[in-house]
Tab-separated table of C-alpha atoms and ligand atoms in Angstrom:
chain	number	residue	atom	x	y	z
A	191	MET	CA	-17.265	-93.321	-53.065
A	192	ASN	CA	-14.676	-90.598	-54.744
A	193	PHE	CA	-15.201	-87.011	-53.761
A	194	GLU	CA	-15.647	-85.935	-57.316
A	195	GLN	CA	-19.586	-87.354	-56.799
A	196	PHE	CA	-20.202	-84.707	-54.652
A	197	SER	CA	-19.671	-81.898	-57.027
A	198	LEU	CA	-17.636	-80.068	-54.710
A	199	ASP	CA	-16.033	-76.737	-55.479
A	200	SER	CA	-12.696	-77.297	-57.314
A	201	ARG	CA	-11.019	-75.219	-54.819
A	202	LEU	CA	-12.111	-77.665	-52.343
A	203	MET	CA	-11.124	-80.560	-54.430
A	204	GLN	CA	-7.592	-79.045	-54.112
A	205	GLY	CA	-7.757	-79.329	-50.149
A	206	ILE	CA	-9.090	-82.947	-50.180
A	207	LYS	CA	-5.967	-84.057	-52.365
A	208	LYS	CA	-3.563	-81.913	-50.220
A	209	ALA	CA	-5.100	-83.746	-47.317
A	210	GLY	CA	-4.450	-86.874	-48.866
A	211	TYR	CA	-8.103	-87.860	-48.843
A	212	GLU	CA	-8.750	-90.522	-51.673
A	213	LYS	CA	-11.964	-91.926	-50.753
A	214	ALA	CA	-14.931	-90.922	-48.717
A	215	THR	CA	-15.343	-92.567	-45.350
A	216	PRO	CA	-18.923	-93.801	-44.730
A	217	ILE	CA	-20.090	-91.014	-42.860
A	218	GLN	CA	-18.655	-88.400	-45.345
A	219	GLU	CA	-20.700	-90.348	-48.108
A	220	ALA	CA	-23.988	-90.255	-46.101
A	221	ALA	CA	-23.583	-86.715	-44.718
A	222	ILE	CA	-21.842	-84.518	-47.478
A	223	PRO	CA	-24.933	-84.925	-50.152
A	224	ALA	CA	-27.500	-84.544	-47.422
A	225	ALA	CA	-25.735	-81.353	-46.230
A	226	ILE	CA	-24.935	-79.967	-49.240
A	227	ARG	CA	-28.923	-80.098	-50.144
A	228	GLY	CA	-29.469	-78.055	-46.829
A	229	ARG	CA	-30.558	-80.930	-44.591
A	230	ASP	CA	-30.404	-80.903	-40.912
A	231	ILE	CA	-28.234	-83.793	-39.544
A	232	ILE	CA	-28.109	-86.013	-36.500
A	233	GLY	CA	-25.136	-88.099	-36.760
A	234	THR	CA	-23.934	-90.792	-34.216
A	235	ALA	CA	-20.000	-90.931	-35.176
A	236	GLN	CA	-17.047	-91.144	-33.217
A	237	THR	CA	-13.612	-89.422	-33.542
A	238	GLY	CA	-11.756	-91.352	-36.169
A	239	THR	CA	-14.697	-91.761	-38.745
A	240	GLY	CA	-13.664	-88.736	-40.563
A	241	LYS	CA	-16.771	-86.907	-39.331
A	242	THR	CA	-15.123	-83.508	-39.007
A	243	ALA	CA	-14.531	-83.346	-43.010
A	244	ALA	CA	-18.094	-84.573	-43.135
A	245	PHE	CA	-19.502	-81.168	-41.761
A	246	VAL	CA	-16.739	-78.857	-42.939
A	247	LEU	CA	-16.484	-79.906	-46.656
A	248	PRO	CA	-20.281	-78.741	-47.179
A	249	ILE	CA	-19.844	-75.751	-44.693
A	250	LEU	CA	-16.767	-74.590	-46.878
A	251	ASN	CA	-18.691	-75.529	-50.127
A	252	LYS	CA	-21.576	-73.250	-49.032
A	253	LEU	CA	-19.437	-70.318	-47.951
A	254	LEU	CA	-17.889	-70.088	-51.023
A	255	GLU	CA	-20.832	-68.752	-52.484
A	256	GLY	CA	-22.501	-65.537	-50.789
A	257	PRO	CA	-21.059	-62.556	-48.638
A	258	ARG	CA	-17.585	-62.155	-47.137
A	259	HIS	CA	-16.178	-60.524	-43.888
A	260	VAL	CA	-19.120	-61.609	-42.017
A	261	SER	CA	-19.449	-64.680	-39.546
A	262	ARG	CA	-21.607	-67.534	-41.370
A	263	ALA	CA	-20.664	-70.668	-39.702
A	264	LEU	CA	-20.443	-71.916	-35.904
A	265	ILE	CA	-19.058	-74.785	-34.885
A	266	VAL	CA	-19.651	-75.462	-31.270
A	267	THR	CA	-17.547	-78.105	-29.396
A	268	PRO	CA	-16.379	-79.181	-25.760
A	269	THR	CA	-12.840	-78.685	-25.565
A	270	ARG	CA	-10.364	-76.262	-26.782
A	271	GLU	CA	-8.468	-79.417	-28.071
A	272	LEU	CA	-11.411	-80.405	-30.208
A	273	ALA	CA	-11.724	-76.915	-31.190
A	274	GLU	CA	-8.018	-76.751	-32.395
A	275	GLN	CA	-8.457	-80.168	-34.184
A	276	ILE	CA	-11.535	-78.855	-36.006
A	277	HIS	CA	-9.607	-75.707	-37.052
A	278	ASP	CA	-6.619	-77.886	-38.507
A	279	VAL	CA	-9.159	-79.659	-40.692
A	280	VAL	CA	-10.495	-76.301	-41.756
A	281	LYS	CA	-7.474	-74.924	-42.512
A	282	GLU	CA	-6.198	-77.578	-44.210
A	283	LEU	CA	-9.115	-78.439	-46.527
A	284	SER	CA	-9.975	-74.173	-47.397
A	285	ALA	CA	-6.298	-73.710	-47.822
A	286	GLY	CA	-7.181	-73.016	-51.729
A	287	THR	CA	-10.005	-70.348	-50.733
A	288	LYS	CA	-9.918	-67.036	-48.874
A	289	LEU	CA	-12.322	-68.188	-46.027
A	290	ARG	CA	-11.165	-67.100	-42.537
A	291	SER	CA	-11.726	-69.082	-39.541
A	292	ALA	CA	-11.022	-68.494	-35.954
A	293	THR	CA	-11.280	-70.436	-32.575
A	294	ILE	CA	-12.525	-69.031	-29.433
A	295	TYR	CA	-12.265	-70.491	-25.929
A	296	GLY	CA	-11.177	-70.013	-22.638
A	297	GLY	CA	-7.859	-69.976	-20.775
A	298	VAL	CA	-6.137	-67.679	-23.103
A	299	GLY	CA	-6.572	-63.924	-23.837
A	300	PRO	CA	-9.392	-62.846	-25.590
A	301	ALA	CA	-8.091	-59.981	-27.468
A	302	PRO	CA	-7.150	-62.077	-30.859
A	303	GLN	CA	-10.701	-63.770	-30.515
A	304	VAL	CA	-12.236	-60.079	-30.217
A	305	LYS	CA	-10.253	-59.113	-32.819
A	306	ALA	CA	-11.446	-61.845	-35.124
A	307	LEU	CA	-15.069	-61.677	-34.638
A	308	ARG	CA	-14.587	-57.827	-35.358
A	309	GLU	CA	-13.220	-58.806	-38.480
A	310	GLY	CA	-15.981	-61.086	-39.299
A	311	ALA	CA	-14.260	-64.675	-39.803
A	312	GLU	CA	-16.471	-66.575	-41.754
A	313	ILE	CA	-16.105	-69.647	-39.750
A	314	LEU	CA	-16.215	-69.624	-35.931
A	315	ILE	CA	-14.987	-72.793	-34.260
A	316	VAL	CA	-15.910	-72.337	-30.366
A	317	CYS	CA	-16.355	-73.483	-26.745
A	318	PRO	CA	-19.494	-72.503	-25.418
A	319	GLY	CA	-18.520	-70.498	-22.089
A	320	ARG	CA	-16.102	-68.055	-23.389
A	321	PHE	CA	-18.034	-67.479	-26.701
A	322	LEU	CA	-21.288	-66.928	-24.746
A	323	ASP	CA	-19.271	-64.294	-22.780
A	324	LEU	CA	-18.288	-62.627	-25.958
A	325	VAL	CA	-21.666	-62.686	-27.032
A	326	ASN	CA	-23.275	-61.108	-24.090
A	327	GLN	CA	-20.574	-58.267	-24.408
A	328	GLY	CA	-21.943	-57.484	-27.612
A	329	GLN	CA	-18.625	-58.291	-29.299
A	330	ALA	CA	-20.136	-60.974	-31.522
A	331	ARG	CA	-22.307	-60.638	-34.819
A	332	LEU	CA	-24.325	-63.795	-35.167
A	333	ASP	CA	-27.210	-62.471	-37.130
A	334	LYS	CA	-25.778	-63.809	-40.423
A	335	ILE	CA	-25.302	-67.473	-39.244
A	336	GLU	CA	-26.345	-69.656	-41.548
A	337	ILE	CA	-24.828	-73.411	-40.401
A	338	LEU	CA	-24.575	-74.160	-36.774
A	339	VAL	CA	-22.418	-77.402	-35.812
A	340	LEU	CA	-22.896	-79.224	-32.323
A	341	ASP	CA	-20.167	-81.540	-31.968
A	342	GLU	CA	-19.808	-84.151	-29.378
A	343	ALA	CA	-22.954	-82.951	-27.724
A	344	ASP	CA	-23.302	-85.744	-25.429
A	345	ARG	CA	-19.656	-84.484	-24.264
A	346	MET	CA	-20.987	-80.812	-23.810
A	347	PHE	CA	-23.841	-82.314	-21.986
A	348	ASP	CA	-21.155	-83.912	-19.446
A	349	MET	CA	-19.374	-80.942	-19.099
A	350	GLY	CA	-22.344	-79.190	-18.116
A	351	PHE	CA	-22.275	-76.991	-21.314
A	352	LEU	CA	-25.777	-77.223	-22.533
A	353	PRO	CA	-27.224	-74.489	-20.477
A	354	ASP	CA	-24.755	-72.283	-22.338
A	355	VAL	CA	-25.212	-74.048	-25.714
A	356	LYS	CA	-29.001	-73.333	-25.704
A	357	ARG	CA	-28.535	-69.729	-24.551
A	358	ILE	CA	-26.159	-69.166	-27.753
A	359	ILE	CA	-28.642	-71.332	-29.933
A	360	LYS	CA	-31.205	-68.732	-28.881
A	361	VAL	CA	-29.500	-65.897	-30.644
A	362	LEU	CA	-28.963	-67.562	-33.899
A	363	PRO	CA	-31.183	-66.906	-37.079
A	364	THR	CA	-33.693	-69.498	-36.742
A	365	THR	CA	-33.414	-69.975	-40.735
A	366	ARG	CA	-30.084	-71.821	-40.357
A	367	GLN	CA	-29.102	-75.241	-41.406
A	368	THR	CA	-27.848	-77.359	-38.058
A	369	MET	CA	-25.903	-80.390	-37.729
A	370	LEU	CA	-25.485	-82.314	-34.515
A	371	PHE	CA	-23.034	-85.058	-33.602
A	372	SER	CA	-22.920	-87.216	-30.534
A	373	ALA	CA	-21.659	-90.655	-29.649
A	374	THR	CA	-24.618	-91.327	-27.555
A	375	PHE	CA	-27.893	-89.789	-26.934
A	376	PRO	CA	-28.826	-89.248	-23.053
A	377	GLY	CA	-32.468	-87.640	-22.614
A	378	GLU	CA	-31.092	-84.198	-22.523
A	379	VAL	CA	-29.173	-84.651	-25.885
A	380	GLU	CA	-32.073	-86.132	-27.469
A	381	PHE	CA	-34.238	-83.143	-26.131
A	382	LEU	CA	-31.911	-80.918	-27.527
A	383	ALA	CA	-31.626	-82.660	-30.890
A	384	THR	CA	-35.375	-82.456	-31.192
A	385	SER	CA	-36.071	-78.706	-30.118
A	386	THR	CA	-33.027	-77.575	-32.388
A	387	LEU	CA	-33.185	-79.695	-35.474
A	388	LYS	CA	-35.760	-79.574	-38.326
A	389	ASN	CA	-36.660	-82.755	-40.035
A	390	PRO	CA	-33.127	-84.123	-39.571
A	391	GLN	CA	-31.406	-86.894	-41.588
A	392	LYS	CA	-30.308	-89.555	-39.047
A	393	ILE	CA	-26.991	-90.908	-40.005
A	394	ALA	CA	-25.385	-93.427	-37.597
A	395	MET	CA	-21.893	-95.006	-38.142
A	396	GLY	CA	-21.218	-98.184	-36.268
A	397	ILE	CA	-21.639	-98.386	-32.708
A	398	SER	CA	-19.484	-97.170	-29.531
A	399	ARG	CA	-17.292	-100.197	-28.677
A	400	PRO	CA	-13.647	-100.215	-28.022
A	401	ALA	CA	-11.304	-101.387	-30.892
A	402	HIS	CA	-11.045	-104.997	-31.174
A	403	THR	CA	-7.384	-105.060	-30.234
A	404	VAL	CA	-8.560	-103.905	-26.659
A	405	THR	CA	-9.346	-106.403	-23.907
A	406	HIS	CA	-10.290	-105.566	-20.281
A	407	ALA	CA	-10.255	-107.242	-16.956
A	408	LEU	CA	-11.380	-106.578	-13.356
A	409	TYR	CA	-8.978	-107.414	-10.408
A	410	PRO	CA	-10.901	-107.138	-7.074
A	411	VAL	CA	-8.479	-105.697	-4.663
A	412	PRO	CA	-8.275	-104.624	-1.302
A	413	SER	CA	-7.055	-100.613	-1.091
A	414	HIS	CA	-3.729	-101.121	0.212
A	415	LEU	CA	-2.714	-103.420	-2.136
A	416	LYS	CA	-3.815	-101.099	-5.179
A	417	SER	CA	-0.775	-99.460	-5.935
A	418	GLN	CA	1.490	-102.913	-5.746
A	419	LEU	CA	-0.892	-104.421	-8.218
A	420	LEU	CA	-0.538	-101.449	-10.386
A	421	LEU	CA	3.069	-101.698	-10.415
A	422	ALA	CA	2.993	-105.288	-11.015
A	423	LEU	CA	0.659	-104.894	-14.055
A	424	LEU	CA	3.036	-102.108	-15.439
A	425	LYS	CA	5.936	-104.287	-14.868
A	426	LYS	CA	4.327	-106.921	-17.095
A	427	THR	CA	2.512	-104.590	-19.742
A	428	ASP	CA	4.544	-104.754	-22.884
A	429	THR	CA	3.514	-100.879	-24.184
A	430	ASN	CA	4.883	-97.685	-24.553
A	431	SER	CA	2.209	-95.745	-23.014
A	432	VAL	CA	-0.495	-96.086	-20.383
A	433	LEU	CA	-3.088	-94.009	-19.345
A	434	ILE	CA	-4.499	-94.655	-15.679
A	435	PHE	CA	-7.626	-92.939	-14.505
A	436	ALA	CA	-7.878	-92.229	-10.612
A	437	ARG	CA	-11.253	-90.912	-9.044
A	438	THR	CA	-9.649	-87.717	-7.416
A	439	LYS	CA	-7.123	-85.335	-8.195
A	440	TYR	CA	-5.214	-86.178	-4.955
A	441	ARG	CA	-5.117	-89.672	-5.732
A	442	ALA	CA	-4.058	-89.011	-9.140
A	443	GLN	CA	-1.050	-86.997	-7.855
A	444	LYS	CA	-0.178	-89.703	-5.368
A	445	VAL	CA	-0.326	-92.879	-8.117
A	446	ALA	CA	1.965	-90.935	-10.475
A	447	GLN	CA	4.412	-90.312	-7.703
A	448	GLN	CA	4.387	-94.002	-6.817
A	449	ILE	CA	4.694	-94.671	-10.300
A	450	GLU	CA	7.638	-92.421	-10.654
A	451	ARG	CA	9.515	-93.849	-7.754
A	452	ALA	CA	9.116	-97.427	-9.350
A	453	GLY	CA	11.401	-95.577	-12.250
A	454	HIS	CA	8.833	-95.006	-14.715
A	455	LYS	CA	8.454	-91.866	-16.855
A	456	VAL	CA	4.865	-90.416	-15.519
A	457	THR	CA	3.017	-87.161	-15.398
A	458	SER	CA	-0.240	-86.495	-14.015
A	459	LEU	CA	-3.170	-84.375	-15.560
A	460	HIS	CA	-5.725	-82.854	-13.415
A	461	GLY	CA	-7.619	-79.737	-12.727
A	462	ASP	CA	-5.225	-78.153	-10.332
A	463	ARG	CA	-2.408	-77.935	-12.703
A	464	SER	CA	-1.839	-75.226	-15.246
A	465	GLN	CA	-2.540	-76.030	-19.038
B	744	AMP	P1	-12.195	-87.490	-37.482
B	744	AMP	O1	-13.002	-88.437	-37.478
B	744	AMP	O2	-12.930	-86.076	-38.278
B	744	AMP	O3	-11.328	-87.121	-36.387
B	744	AMP	O4	-11.086	-87.655	-38.494
B	744	AMP	C1	-9.974	-88.694	-38.167
B	744	AMP	C2	-8.956	-88.499	-39.138
B	744	AMP	O5	-8.798	-89.136	-40.360
B	744	AMP	C3	-8.470	-87.312	-39.344
B	744	AMP	O6	-6.814	-87.236	-39.158
B	744	AMP	C4	-8.800	-86.754	-40.871
B	744	AMP	O7	-7.538	-86.012	-41.444
B	744	AMP	C5	-8.748	-88.451	-41.573
B	744	AMP	N1	-9.788	-88.267	-42.615
B	744	AMP	C6	-10.841	-87.869	-42.988
B	744	AMP	N2	-11.579	-88.026	-43.903
B	744	AMP	C7	-10.762	-89.022	-44.561
B	744	AMP	C8	-10.598	-89.544	-45.894
B	744	AMP	N3	-11.590	-89.464	-46.699
B	744	AMP	N4	-9.654	-90.445	-46.055
B	744	AMP	C9	-8.557	-90.384	-45.316
B	744	AMP	N5	-8.418	-89.854	-44.300
B	744	AMP	C10	-9.587	-88.848	-43.898
């Protein structure tokens, strides 16, 4: 399907062209018309399907009409990386408009975020913890929010953010449009969906499974031979980059050291390291 068929504002068509999108992806085909009609949406789609543009385009299209200098769309995501990725898509697709967007998350100073809130950025892309702090401090004006997106709801649940998400939802106008995306639907996310969405259109794209190029194997191995096995596997693996998961921070650090000693370039990622 071509993007022309969605009757989007011409300024957004420019953004789409600049982004290099030629045809809508299946999730965009399914979600954009429903979202433009104002329907609530519950989407099962993973990253890589084009789901960000599927909710960003209807948001931008709606915000081009109506008041400026007041926050009208709120996108809630589990991580700052995802918030920044979504922000990149928003900036790219809204380049031909004067709509303003801002990200809000912890781990960085709040001053620019408070400023963006005061100035009424039309689109807010937030992580729940820091945003709720600013809401509780009275820094955010949310009474004009028209669209709420809950992205990667299952990850927000995994990371323990659902209570904060529910507190945020409580202070939003009830007359809003809501879109919820999740790759899986554990009970808590299902409950969040039924209690938050009104007569949602269900859109399911593909099933959760690794790409067909991925294989998996299990090696039963005694603890004291694990590192040697790992090094042997690395030796015979023909690839440039490898991701290794460990159960504890200590173990991650230790495995990284062992791999480094064997001559590989390696770094570890865990909660005791700075961002
Ligand atoms: P997402 O699933 O939102 O993370 O998007 C995955 C990637 O697909 C991003 O790099 C987008 O820029 C790109 N993308 C989204 N929609 C389209 C489209 N219709 N045509 C080509 N690329 C797209």
